[in-house]
Tab-separated table of N, CA and C in Angstrom:
chain	number	residue	atom	x	y	z
A	11	MET	N	-78.630	-53.097	-78.770
A	11	MET	CA	-77.344	-53.896	-78.484
A	11	MET	C	-77.601	-54.874	-77.282
A	12	ARG	N	-78.417	-54.630	-76.223
A	12	ARG	CA	-78.638	-55.746	-75.247
A	12	ARG	C	-79.710	-56.957	-75.890
A	13	TRP	N	-80.500	-56.555	-76.914
A	13	TRP	CA	-81.263	-57.635	-77.617
A	13	TRP	C	-80.500	-58.364	-78.334
A	14	LEU	N	-79.380	-57.901	-79.058
A	14	LEU	CA	-78.653	-58.721	-79.963
A	14	LEU	C	-77.775	-59.658	-79.075
A	15	GLY	N	-77.419	-59.224	-77.699
A	15	GLY	CA	-76.727	-60.079	-76.888
A	15	GLY	C	-77.594	-61.143	-76.500
A	16	LEU	N	-78.865	-60.993	-76.197
A	16	LEU	CA	-79.696	-62.068	-75.668
A	16	LEU	C	-79.985	-63.084	-76.861
A	17	LEU	N	-80.184	-62.568	-77.892
A	17	LEU	CA	-80.296	-63.412	-79.221
A	17	LEU	C	-79.018	-64.230	-79.233
A	18	ALA	N	-77.699	-63.744	-79.278
A	18	ALA	CA	-76.603	-64.461	-79.259
A	18	ALA	C	-76.567	-65.344	-78.450
A	19	TRP	N	-76.888	-65.131	-77.024
A	19	TRP	CA	-76.795	-66.014	-75.903
A	19	TRP	C	-77.692	-67.498	-76.044
A	20	ILE	N	-78.865	-67.070	-76.791
A	20	ILE	CA	-79.843	-67.957	-77.033
A	20	ILE	C	-79.337	-69.015	-77.956
A	21	LEU	N	-78.818	-68.289	-79.033
A	21	LEU	CA	-78.299	-69.161	-80.242
A	21	LEU	C	-77.071	-70.043	-79.813
A	22	VAL	N	-76.323	-69.526	-78.720
A	22	VAL	CA	-75.360	-70.455	-78.182
A	22	VAL	C	-75.898	-71.424	-77.497
A	23	ALA	N	-76.774	-71.187	-76.662
A	23	ALA	CA	-77.486	-72.303	-75.826
A	23	ALA	C	-78.060	-73.351	-76.680
A	24	PHE	N	-78.427	-73.050	-77.822
A	24	PHE	CA	-79.120	-73.937	-78.600
A	24	PHE	C	-77.916	-74.706	-79.270
A	25	GLY	N	-76.626	-74.475	-79.200
A	25	GLY	CA	-75.766	-75.262	-79.865
A	25	GLY	C	-75.613	-76.715	-79.910
A	26	PRO	N	-75.821	-77.261	-78.507
A	26	PRO	CA	-75.773	-78.745	-78.509
A	26	PRO	C	-76.990	-79.212	-79.347
A	27	ALA	N	-78.235	-78.539	-79.563
A	27	ALA	CA	-79.214	-79.041	-80.315
A	27	ALA	C	-78.858	-79.041	-81.619
A	28	ALA	N	-78.160	-78.127	-82.072
A	28	ALA	CA	-77.612	-78.131	-83.512
A	28	ALA	C	-76.749	-79.348	-83.744
A	29	THR	N	-75.935	-79.476	-82.814
A	29	THR	CA	-75.044	-80.720	-83.153
A	29	THR	C	-75.888	-82.071	-83.004
A	30	ALA	N	-76.601	-82.101	-82.186
A	30	ALA	CA	-77.507	-83.476	-82.087
A	30	ALA	C	-78.130	-83.820	-83.364
A	31	ALA	N	-78.468	-82.477	-84.100
A	31	ALA	CA	-79.207	-82.917	-85.324
A	31	ALA	C	-78.393	-83.970	-86.354
A	32	PHE	N	-77.236	-83.934	-86.326
A	32	PHE	CA	-76.247	-84.691	-86.985
A	32	PHE	C	-76.044	-86.309	-86.351
A	33	VAL	N	-76.731	-86.542	-85.507
A	33	VAL	CA	-76.660	-87.850	-84.907
A	33	VAL	C	-77.797	-88.719	-85.155
A	34	ASP	N	-77.939	-89.705	-85.862
A	34	ASP	CA	-78.890	-90.544	-86.275
A	34	ASP	C	-79.172	-91.708	-85.211
A	35	THR	N	-80.520	-91.507	-84.633
A	35	THR	CA	-80.609	-92.461	-83.512
A	35	THR	C	-81.134	-93.768	-84.225
A	36	GLY	N	-81.533	-93.767	-85.438
A	36	GLY	CA	-81.807	-95.080	-86.075
A	36	GLY	C	-82.673	-96.038	-85.498
A	37	PRO	N	-82.710	-97.168	-85.770
A	37	PRO	CA	-83.501	-98.030	-85.305
A	37	PRO	C	-83.024	-98.722	-83.773
A	38	TRP	N	-81.806	-98.452	-83.440
A	38	TRP	CA	-80.951	-98.895	-82.402
A	38	TRP	C	-81.790	-98.465	-81.105
A	39	TYR	N	-82.158	-97.237	-81.096
A	39	TYR	CA	-82.805	-96.829	-79.781
A	39	TYR	C	-83.842	-97.774	-79.484
A	40	ASP	N	-84.750	-98.017	-80.590
A	40	ASP	CA	-85.940	-98.726	-80.255
A	40	ASP	C	-85.670	-100.264	-79.901
A	41	THR	N	-84.600	-100.620	-79.967
A	41	THR	CA	-84.304	-101.966	-79.455
A	41	THR	C	-83.824	-102.105	-78.044
A	42	LEU	N	-83.521	-100.962	-77.274
A	42	LEU	CA	-82.984	-100.909	-76.081
A	42	LEU	C	-84.096	-101.137	-74.965
A	43	ASN	N	-83.652	-102.012	-73.848
A	43	ASN	CA	-84.333	-102.193	-72.735
A	43	ASN	C	-84.446	-100.486	-71.831
A	44	ARG	N	-85.673	-100.326	-71.606
A	44	ARG	CA	-85.907	-98.931	-71.244
A	44	ARG	C	-86.429	-98.899	-69.590
A	45	PRO	N	-85.753	-98.087	-69.062
A	45	PRO	CA	-86.518	-97.915	-67.596
A	45	PRO	C	-87.905	-97.588	-67.639
A	46	ALA	N	-88.471	-98.032	-66.786
A	46	ALA	CA	-90.024	-97.624	-66.579
A	46	ALA	C	-90.595	-96.271	-66.511
A	47	TRP	N	-89.451	-95.528	-66.045
A	47	TRP	CA	-90.021	-93.943	-66.025
A	47	TRP	C	-89.372	-93.053	-67.253
A	48	THR	N	-88.994	-94.016	-68.257
A	48	THR	CA	-88.655	-93.303	-69.706
A	48	THR	C	-90.011	-92.690	-70.264
A	49	PRO	N	-89.993	-91.338	-70.565
A	49	PRO	CA	-90.998	-90.672	-70.993
A	49	PRO	C	-91.066	-91.079	-72.616
A	50	PRO	N	-92.218	-90.649	-73.100
A	50	PRO	CA	-92.518	-90.758	-74.611
A	50	PRO	C	-91.723	-90.036	-75.346
A	51	SER	N	-91.021	-90.326	-76.517
A	51	SER	CA	-90.183	-89.558	-77.290
A	51	SER	C	-90.567	-88.275	-77.664
A	52	TRP	N	-91.955	-87.886	-77.562
A	52	TRP	CA	-92.222	-86.525	-78.228
A	52	TRP	C	-91.884	-85.525	-76.998
A	53	VAL	N	-91.841	-86.146	-76.003
A	53	VAL	CA	-91.507	-85.099	-74.769
A	53	VAL	C	-90.183	-84.312	-74.748
A	54	PHE	N	-89.153	-84.986	-75.352
A	54	PHE	CA	-87.833	-84.401	-75.344
A	54	PHE	C	-87.678	-83.177	-76.133
A	55	ALA	N	-88.462	-82.932	-77.289
A	55	ALA	CA	-88.298	-81.637	-78.060
A	55	ALA	C	-88.888	-80.561	-77.487
A	56	PRO	N	-90.052	-80.569	-76.814
A	56	PRO	CA	-90.605	-79.175	-76.261
A	56	PRO	C	-89.682	-78.912	-75.129
A	57	VAL	N	-89.417	-80.065	-74.220
A	57	VAL	CA	-88.755	-79.797	-72.879
A	57	VAL	C	-87.393	-78.956	-73.287
A	58	TRP	N	-86.598	-79.758	-74.014
A	58	TRP	CA	-85.203	-79.044	-74.602
A	58	TRP	C	-85.377	-77.747	-75.034
A	59	THR	N	-86.211	-77.484	-75.761
A	59	THR	CA	-86.520	-76.233	-76.571
A	59	THR	C	-86.768	-75.118	-75.326
A	60	LEU	N	-87.410	-75.410	-74.325
A	60	LEU	CA	-87.758	-74.605	-73.414
A	60	LEU	C	-86.410	-74.286	-72.422
A	61	LEU	N	-85.698	-75.418	-72.158
A	61	LEU	CA	-84.732	-75.346	-71.327
A	61	LEU	C	-83.402	-74.608	-71.926
A	62	TYR	N	-83.262	-74.914	-73.456
A	62	TYR	CA	-82.339	-74.107	-74.029
A	62	TYR	C	-82.611	-72.718	-74.022
A	63	LEU	N	-83.880	-72.299	-74.039
A	63	LEU	CA	-84.372	-70.818	-74.032
A	63	LEU	C	-84.108	-70.219	-72.724
A	64	LEU	N	-84.064	-71.038	-71.717
A	64	LEU	CA	-84.329	-70.714	-70.358
A	64	LEU	C	-82.613	-70.305	-69.834
A	65	MET	N	-81.677	-71.164	-70.497
A	65	MET	CA	-80.155	-71.418	-70.397
A	65	MET	C	-79.866	-70.183	-71.030
A	66	GLY	N	-80.231	-69.836	-72.185
A	66	GLY	CA	-79.597	-68.724	-72.897
A	66	GLY	C	-80.082	-67.362	-72.327
A	67	PHE	N	-81.307	-67.320	-71.801
A	67	PHE	CA	-81.745	-66.073	-71.168
A	67	PHE	C	-80.834	-65.845	-69.848
A	68	ALA	N	-80.378	-66.895	-69.074
A	68	ALA	CA	-79.791	-66.871	-67.780
A	68	ALA	C	-78.410	-66.464	-68.113
A	69	ALA	N	-77.884	-66.975	-69.104
A	69	ALA	CA	-76.518	-66.670	-69.316
A	69	ALA	C	-76.328	-65.174	-69.848
A	70	TRP	N	-77.413	-64.916	-70.612
A	70	TRP	CA	-77.593	-63.238	-71.150
A	70	TRP	C	-77.599	-62.517	-69.778
A	71	ARG	N	-78.376	-62.680	-68.971
A	71	ARG	CA	-78.424	-61.924	-67.702
A	71	ARG	C	-77.278	-61.783	-66.885
A	72	VAL	N	-76.360	-62.875	-66.805
A	72	VAL	CA	-75.144	-62.631	-65.959
A	72	VAL	C	-74.042	-62.017	-66.987
A	73	TRP	N	-74.104	-62.090	-68.311
A	73	TRP	CA	-73.180	-61.595	-69.333
A	73	TRP	C	-73.577	-59.933	-69.270
A	74	ALA	N	-75.005	-59.648	-69.345
A	74	ALA	CA	-75.339	-58.219	-69.369
A	74	ALA	C	-75.055	-57.321	-68.149
A	75	ILE	N	-74.800	-57.892	-67.080
A	75	ILE	CA	-74.151	-57.157	-65.868
A	75	ILE	C	-72.940	-56.484	-66.257
A	76	ASP	N	-71.798	-57.219	-66.596
A	76	ASP	CA	-70.572	-56.665	-66.906
A	76	ASP	C	-69.965	-57.314	-68.012
A	77	GLY	N	-70.520	-58.228	-68.652
A	77	GLY	CA	-69.904	-58.994	-69.804
A	77	GLY	C	-68.587	-59.968	-69.201
A	78	PHE	N	-67.835	-60.233	-70.190
A	78	PHE	CA	-66.660	-61.072	-69.925
A	78	PHE	C	-65.284	-60.389	-69.075
A	79	GLY	N	-65.865	-58.978	-69.205
A	79	GLY	CA	-64.657	-58.246	-68.528
A	79	GLY	C	-64.979	-58.246	-66.954
A	80	ASP	N	-65.894	-58.729	-66.448
A	80	ASP	CA	-66.089	-58.628	-64.983
A	80	ASP	C	-65.350	-59.964	-64.471
A	81	ARG	N	-64.365	-59.957	-63.568
A	81	ARG	CA	-63.632	-61.167	-63.067
A	81	ARG	C	-64.588	-62.202	-62.270
A	82	ARG	N	-65.532	-61.568	-61.770
A	82	ARG	CA	-66.628	-62.596	-61.036
A	82	ARG	C	-67.676	-63.141	-62.066
A	83	ALA	N	-68.013	-62.631	-63.088
A	83	ALA	CA	-68.805	-63.191	-64.301
A	83	ALA	C	-68.105	-64.066	-64.861
A	84	ARG	N	-66.763	-63.705	-65.371
A	84	ARG	CA	-66.032	-64.507	-66.361
A	84	ARG	C	-66.032	-66.110	-66.129
A	85	PRO	N	-65.660	-66.496	-64.866
A	85	PRO	CA	-65.857	-67.985	-64.517
A	85	PRO	C	-67.168	-68.709	-64.790
A	86	ALA	N	-68.298	-67.886	-64.386
A	86	ALA	CA	-69.453	-68.437	-64.669
A	86	ALA	C	-69.729	-68.409	-65.974
A	87	LEU	N	-69.388	-67.544	-66.944
A	87	LEU	CA	-69.813	-67.729	-68.495
A	87	LEU	C	-68.887	-68.622	-69.079
A	88	VAL	N	-67.440	-68.785	-68.606
A	88	VAL	CA	-66.595	-69.802	-69.369
A	88	VAL	C	-67.167	-71.050	-68.677
A	89	LEU	N	-67.646	-71.416	-67.829
A	89	LEU	CA	-68.243	-72.733	-67.378
A	89	LEU	C	-69.423	-72.879	-68.056
A	90	PHE	N	-70.260	-71.920	-68.312
A	90	PHE	CA	-71.513	-72.091	-68.951
A	90	PHE	C	-71.052	-72.621	-70.604
A	91	LEU	N	-70.209	-71.957	-71.091
A	91	LEU	CA	-69.871	-72.420	-72.649
A	91	LEU	C	-69.179	-73.919	-72.490
A	92	ALA	N	-68.363	-74.000	-71.506
A	92	ALA	CA	-67.810	-75.387	-71.428
A	92	ALA	C	-68.695	-76.507	-71.149
A	93	HIS	N	-69.631	-76.112	-70.420
A	93	HIS	CA	-70.674	-77.181	-70.094
A	93	HIS	C	-71.607	-77.394	-71.261
A	94	LEU	N	-71.675	-76.621	-72.308
A	94	LEU	CA	-72.387	-76.881	-73.427
A	94	LEU	C	-71.634	-77.915	-74.403
A	95	ILE	N	-70.369	-78.118	-74.284
A	95	ILE	CA	-69.611	-79.173	-74.837
A	95	ILE	C	-70.115	-80.466	-74.332
A	96	PHE	N	-70.127	-80.500	-72.923
A	96	PHE	CA	-70.667	-82.089	-72.172
A	96	PHE	C	-72.149	-82.148	-72.384
A	97	ASN	N	-72.961	-81.054	-72.611
A	97	ASN	CA	-74.366	-81.081	-72.919
A	97	ASN	C	-74.365	-82.074	-74.300
A	98	ALA	N	-73.632	-81.360	-75.435
A	98	ALA	CA	-73.783	-82.065	-76.447
A	98	ALA	C	-72.886	-83.247	-76.532
A	99	ALA	N	-71.909	-83.560	-75.931
A	99	ALA	CA	-71.163	-84.854	-75.833
A	99	ALA	C	-72.125	-85.953	-75.441
A	100	TRP	N	-72.997	-85.809	-74.584
A	100	TRP	CA	-73.872	-86.894	-74.123
A	100	TRP	C	-74.552	-87.422	-75.249
A	101	THR	N	-75.242	-86.663	-76.048
A	101	THR	CA	-75.903	-87.123	-77.074
A	101	THR	C	-75.116	-88.086	-78.114
A	102	TRP	N	-73.851	-87.699	-78.388
A	102	TRP	CA	-73.059	-88.450	-79.292
A	102	TRP	C	-72.551	-89.601	-78.574
A	103	LEU	N	-72.389	-89.674	-77.293
A	103	LEU	CA	-71.886	-90.753	-76.749
A	103	LEU	C	-72.991	-91.725	-76.749
A	104	PHE	N	-74.029	-91.369	-76.276
A	104	PHE	CA	-75.297	-92.305	-75.959
A	104	PHE	C	-75.946	-92.561	-77.486
A	105	PHE	N	-76.488	-91.617	-78.166
A	105	PHE	CA	-76.848	-92.111	-79.487
A	105	PHE	C	-75.987	-92.330	-80.642
A	106	GLY	N	-74.797	-91.575	-80.653
A	106	GLY	CA	-74.044	-91.565	-81.866
A	106	GLY	C	-72.962	-92.938	-81.741
A	107	LEU	N	-72.458	-93.047	-80.588
A	107	LEU	CA	-71.363	-94.074	-80.406
A	107	LEU	C	-71.986	-95.138	-79.858
A	108	HIS	N	-73.296	-95.315	-79.177
A	108	HIS	CA	-73.860	-96.279	-78.450
A	108	HIS	C	-73.151	-96.710	-77.081
A	109	MET	N	-72.354	-95.768	-76.506
A	109	MET	CA	-71.819	-96.013	-75.581
A	109	MET	C	-72.450	-95.437	-74.112
A	110	LEU	N	-73.151	-96.536	-73.715
A	110	LEU	CA	-74.220	-96.107	-72.776
A	110	LEU	C	-73.570	-95.853	-71.244
A	111	THR	N	-72.704	-96.566	-70.982
A	111	THR	CA	-71.872	-96.399	-69.697
A	111	THR	C	-71.144	-95.079	-69.715
A	112	ALA	N	-70.508	-94.815	-70.829
A	112	ALA	CA	-69.649	-93.506	-70.910
A	112	ALA	C	-70.547	-92.398	-70.834
A	113	ALA	N	-71.741	-92.465	-71.432
A	113	ALA	CA	-72.866	-91.405	-71.303
A	113	ALA	C	-73.387	-91.293	-69.846
A	114	ALA	N	-73.611	-92.232	-69.302
A	114	ALA	CA	-74.035	-92.248	-67.857
A	114	ALA	C	-73.045	-91.597	-66.929
A	115	VAL	N	-71.845	-91.948	-67.113
A	115	VAL	CA	-70.629	-91.291	-66.497
A	115	VAL	C	-70.609	-89.774	-66.830
A	116	GLU	N	-70.664	-89.560	-68.028
A	116	GLU	CA	-70.441	-88.131	-68.639
A	116	GLU	C	-71.741	-87.182	-68.012
A	117	ILE	N	-72.694	-87.999	-68.207
A	117	ILE	CA	-74.037	-86.947	-67.450
A	117	ILE	C	-73.973	-86.612	-66.006
A	118	VAL	N	-73.459	-87.565	-65.148
A	118	VAL	CA	-72.895	-87.208	-64.000
A	118	VAL	C	-72.058	-85.907	-63.844
A	119	VAL	N	-71.072	-85.907	-64.675
A	119	VAL	CA	-70.242	-84.889	-64.681
A	119	VAL	C	-70.926	-83.580	-65.180
A	120	LEU	N	-71.847	-83.687	-66.101
A	120	LEU	CA	-72.656	-82.607	-66.673
A	120	LEU	C	-73.449	-82.045	-65.349
A	121	TRP	N	-74.052	-83.088	-64.810
A	121	TRP	CA	-74.855	-82.606	-63.607
A	121	TRP	C	-74.334	-81.786	-62.582
A	122	ALA	N	-72.941	-82.259	-62.225
A	122	ALA	CA	-72.083	-81.486	-61.272
A	122	ALA	C	-71.835	-80.154	-61.683
A	123	MET	N	-71.527	-79.838	-63.100
A	123	MET	CA	-71.266	-78.607	-63.787
A	123	MET	C	-72.389	-77.822	-63.634
A	124	ILE	N	-73.720	-78.253	-63.872
A	124	ILE	CA	-74.838	-77.425	-63.972
A	124	ILE	C	-75.131	-77.142	-62.479
A	125	LEU	N	-74.759	-77.943	-61.582
A	125	LEU	CA	-74.973	-77.484	-60.101
A	125	LEU	C	-74.140	-76.180	-59.864
A	126	ILE	N	-72.886	-76.172	-60.243
A	126	ILE	CA	-72.124	-75.130	-60.217
A	126	ILE	C	-72.390	-73.889	-60.638
A	127	LEU	N	-72.881	-74.378	-61.902
A	127	LEU	CA	-73.430	-73.147	-62.613
A	127	LEU	C	-74.617	-72.472	-61.938
A	128	VAL	N	-75.319	-73.130	-61.360
A	128	VAL	CA	-76.746	-72.674	-60.823
A	128	VAL	C	-76.124	-71.793	-59.728
A	129	THR	N	-75.261	-72.117	-58.723
A	129	THR	CA	-74.514	-71.548	-57.721
A	129	THR	C	-73.784	-70.173	-58.187
A	130	LEU	N	-73.088	-70.370	-59.257
A	130	LEU	CA	-72.348	-68.965	-59.857
A	130	LEU	C	-73.269	-68.065	-60.256
A	131	PHE	N	-74.216	-68.633	-61.169
A	131	PHE	CA	-75.242	-67.591	-61.649
A	131	PHE	C	-75.923	-66.916	-60.590
A	132	TRP	N	-76.399	-67.754	-59.680
A	132	TRP	CA	-77.244	-67.217	-58.406
A	132	TRP	C	-76.686	-66.110	-57.608
A	133	LYS	N	-75.354	-66.299	-57.686
A	133	LYS	CA	-74.339	-65.267	-56.862
A	133	LYS	C	-74.224	-64.107	-57.617
A	134	ARG	N	-74.451	-64.045	-59.198
A	134	ARG	CA	-74.515	-62.685	-59.774
A	134	ARG	C	-75.828	-62.168	-60.070
A	135	ASP	N	-76.649	-62.967	-60.259
A	135	ASP	CA	-78.108	-62.587	-60.594
A	135	ASP	C	-79.080	-63.662	-60.020
A	136	ARG	N	-79.835	-63.533	-59.241
A	136	ARG	CA	-80.650	-64.610	-58.494
A	136	ARG	C	-81.665	-65.152	-59.620
A	137	LEU	N	-82.071	-64.324	-60.488
A	137	LEU	CA	-82.976	-64.717	-61.364
A	137	LEU	C	-82.416	-65.776	-62.188
A	138	ALA	N	-81.145	-65.303	-62.830
A	138	ALA	CA	-80.129	-66.185	-63.763
A	138	ALA	C	-80.236	-67.669	-62.945
A	139	GLY	N	-79.744	-67.448	-61.755
A	139	GLY	CA	-79.588	-68.858	-61.296
A	139	GLY	C	-81.003	-69.759	-61.202
A	140	ALA	N	-81.949	-69.132	-60.676
A	140	ALA	CA	-83.333	-69.711	-60.799
A	140	ALA	C	-83.623	-70.254	-62.002
A	141	LEU	N	-83.544	-69.387	-63.309
A	141	LEU	CA	-83.763	-69.832	-64.500
A	141	LEU	C	-83.131	-71.251	-64.868
A	142	LEU	N	-81.965	-71.496	-64.187
A	142	LEU	CA	-81.148	-72.854	-64.348
A	142	LEU	C	-81.825	-74.111	-63.709
A	143	LEU	N	-82.453	-73.693	-62.609
A	143	LEU	CA	-82.929	-74.893	-61.815
A	143	LEU	C	-83.914	-75.676	-62.622
A	144	PRO	N	-84.923	-75.343	-63.583
A	144	PRO	CA	-85.415	-76.631	-64.364
A	144	PRO	C	-84.531	-77.541	-65.070
A	145	TYR	N	-83.492	-76.757	-65.663
A	145	TYR	CA	-82.643	-77.599	-66.401
A	145	TYR	C	-81.732	-78.445	-65.487
A	146	PHE	N	-81.416	-78.178	-64.190
A	146	PHE	CA	-80.900	-78.973	-63.348
A	146	PHE	C	-81.808	-80.046	-62.970
A	147	LEU	N	-82.867	-79.851	-62.552
A	147	LEU	CA	-84.100	-81.001	-62.378
A	147	LEU	C	-84.259	-81.775	-63.598
A	148	TRP	N	-84.258	-81.416	-64.671
A	148	TRP	CA	-84.385	-82.150	-65.897
A	148	TRP	C	-83.110	-83.153	-65.995
A	149	VAL	N	-81.991	-82.511	-65.783
A	149	VAL	CA	-80.847	-83.508	-65.958
A	149	VAL	C	-80.562	-84.424	-64.999
A	150	THR	N	-81.146	-84.100	-63.704
A	150	THR	CA	-81.315	-84.953	-62.609
A	150	THR	C	-82.026	-86.377	-63.055
A	151	TYR	N	-83.047	-85.906	-63.564
A	151	TYR	CA	-83.858	-86.934	-64.202
A	151	TYR	C	-83.468	-87.729	-65.209
A	152	ALA	N	-82.610	-87.107	-66.475
A	152	ALA	CA	-82.017	-87.516	-67.337
A	152	ALA	C	-81.047	-88.563	-66.848
A	153	ALA	N	-80.317	-87.979	-65.890
A	153	ALA	CA	-79.204	-89.007	-65.457
A	153	ALA	C	-79.537	-90.188	-64.818
A	154	THR	N	-80.962	-90.364	-64.052
A	154	THR	CA	-81.236	-91.394	-63.818
A	154	THR	C	-81.882	-92.410	-64.828
A	155	LEU	N	-82.374	-91.693	-65.803
A	155	LEU	CA	-82.588	-92.378	-67.120
A	155	LEU	C	-81.434	-93.103	-67.787
A	156	SER	N	-80.394	-92.222	-67.928
A	156	SER	CA	-79.195	-92.663	-68.628
A	156	SER	C	-78.524	-93.904	-67.758
A	157	ILE	N	-78.375	-93.742	-66.519
A	157	ILE	CA	-77.735	-94.759	-65.676
A	157	ILE	C	-78.632	-96.000	-65.859
A	158	GLY	N	-80.044	-95.808	-65.919
A	158	GLY	CA	-80.844	-97.059	-66.105
A	158	GLY	C	-80.586	-97.631	-67.449
A	159	PHE	N	-80.557	-96.892	-68.322
A	159	PHE	CA	-80.274	-97.249	-69.499
A	159	PHE	C	-78.936	-98.271	-69.754
A	160	ALA	N	-77.964	-97.603	-69.154
A	160	ALA	CA	-76.596	-98.448	-69.100
A	160	ALA	C	-76.740	-99.659	-68.360
A	161	ILE	N	-77.493	-99.732	-67.062
A	161	ILE	CA	-77.453	-100.973	-66.294
A	161	ILE	C	-78.293	-101.949	-67.149
A	162	MET	N	-79.617	-101.537	-67.588
A	162	MET	CA	-80.411	-102.492	-68.150
A	162	MET	C	-79.980	-103.054	-69.569
A	163	ASN	N	-78.819	-102.351	-70.399
A	163	ASN	CA	-78.499	-102.909	-71.536
A	163	ASN	C	-77.158	-103.367	-71.455
A	164	SER	N	-76.437	-103.308	-70.068
A	164	SER	CA	-75.238	-103.932	-70.228
A	164	SER	C	-75.170	-105.373	-70.597
A	165	PRO	N	-73.960	-105.903	-71.104
A	165	PRO	CA	-74.071	-107.382	-71.631
A	165	PRO	C	-74.603	-108.170	-70.481
A	166	GLN	N	-74.250	-108.001	-69.422
A	166	GLN	CA	-74.485	-109.054	-68.298
A	166	GLN	C	-76.125	-109.020	-68.227
A	167	ALA	N	-76.705	-107.708	-68.153
A	167	ALA	CA	-78.305	-107.867	-68.150
A	167	ALA	C	-78.799	-108.288	-69.128
A	168	ILE	N	-78.279	-108.010	-70.513
A	168	ILE	CA	-78.851	-108.643	-71.536
A	168	ILE	C	-78.730	-110.259	-71.684
A	169	ASN	N	-77.564	-110.678	-71.320
A	169	ASN	CA	-77.206	-112.216	-71.274
A	169	ASN	C	-77.838	-113.005	-70.127
A	170	GLY	N	-78.198	-112.259	-69.319
A	170	GLY	CA	-78.769	-112.773	-67.888
A	170	GLY	C	-77.577	-113.150	-66.960
A	171	THR	N	-76.359	-112.653	-66.964
A	171	THR	CA	-75.338	-113.312	-66.201
A	171	THR	C	-75.033	-112.381	-65.243
A	172	GLU	N	-75.868	-111.452	-64.697
A	172	GLU	CA	-75.553	-110.375	-63.778
A	172	GLU	C	-75.465	-111.264	-62.438
A	173	GLU	N	-74.590	-110.876	-61.487
A	173	GLU	CA	-74.656	-111.434	-60.189
A	173	GLU	C	-75.664	-111.111	-59.208
A	174	PRO	N	-76.098	-111.765	-58.533
A	174	PRO	CA	-77.334	-111.374	-57.694
A	174	PRO	C	-76.693	-110.500	-56.691
A	175	GLY	N	-77.549	-109.567	-56.130
A	175	GLY	CA	-76.925	-108.527	-55.253
A	175	GLY	C	-76.842	-109.123	-53.774
A	176	PRO	N	-76.417	-108.268	-52.993
A	176	PRO	CA	-76.338	-108.846	-51.610
A	176	PRO	C	-77.454	-109.232	-50.896
């Protein structure tokens, strides 16, 4: 039964990846100005595969203690499920709707949710909290990319009408 629970949590964690499969990046992404620290496109699939596995395993560890019935575990697990919606939403905002600024704002909210998740998971099970740290670090990096894309592809940046800084 425990192994079925692990499989279920891993499948749930991969939910955002499943929804991302329906977003067509098309040639639009190739036309964007990119921050210098943008990795090659091939990096994303293996990184996200590992991160979703770690996320599912972490959630399973918290769930395996007492499940949703434990009043201390429930907020962490509910937040975990809710944050997956934000994880998926970034892909739709950025690639699907081409809303770079909205995606940048959204990923900052996602980043805060992950920070809270790390804390809540850590309190229930230190290994579960630690398993989320690579995800937190990757989203920190991804947030800098998302913000960079939004700034570099703003109408002012593209048209060269940005106001000079102080």
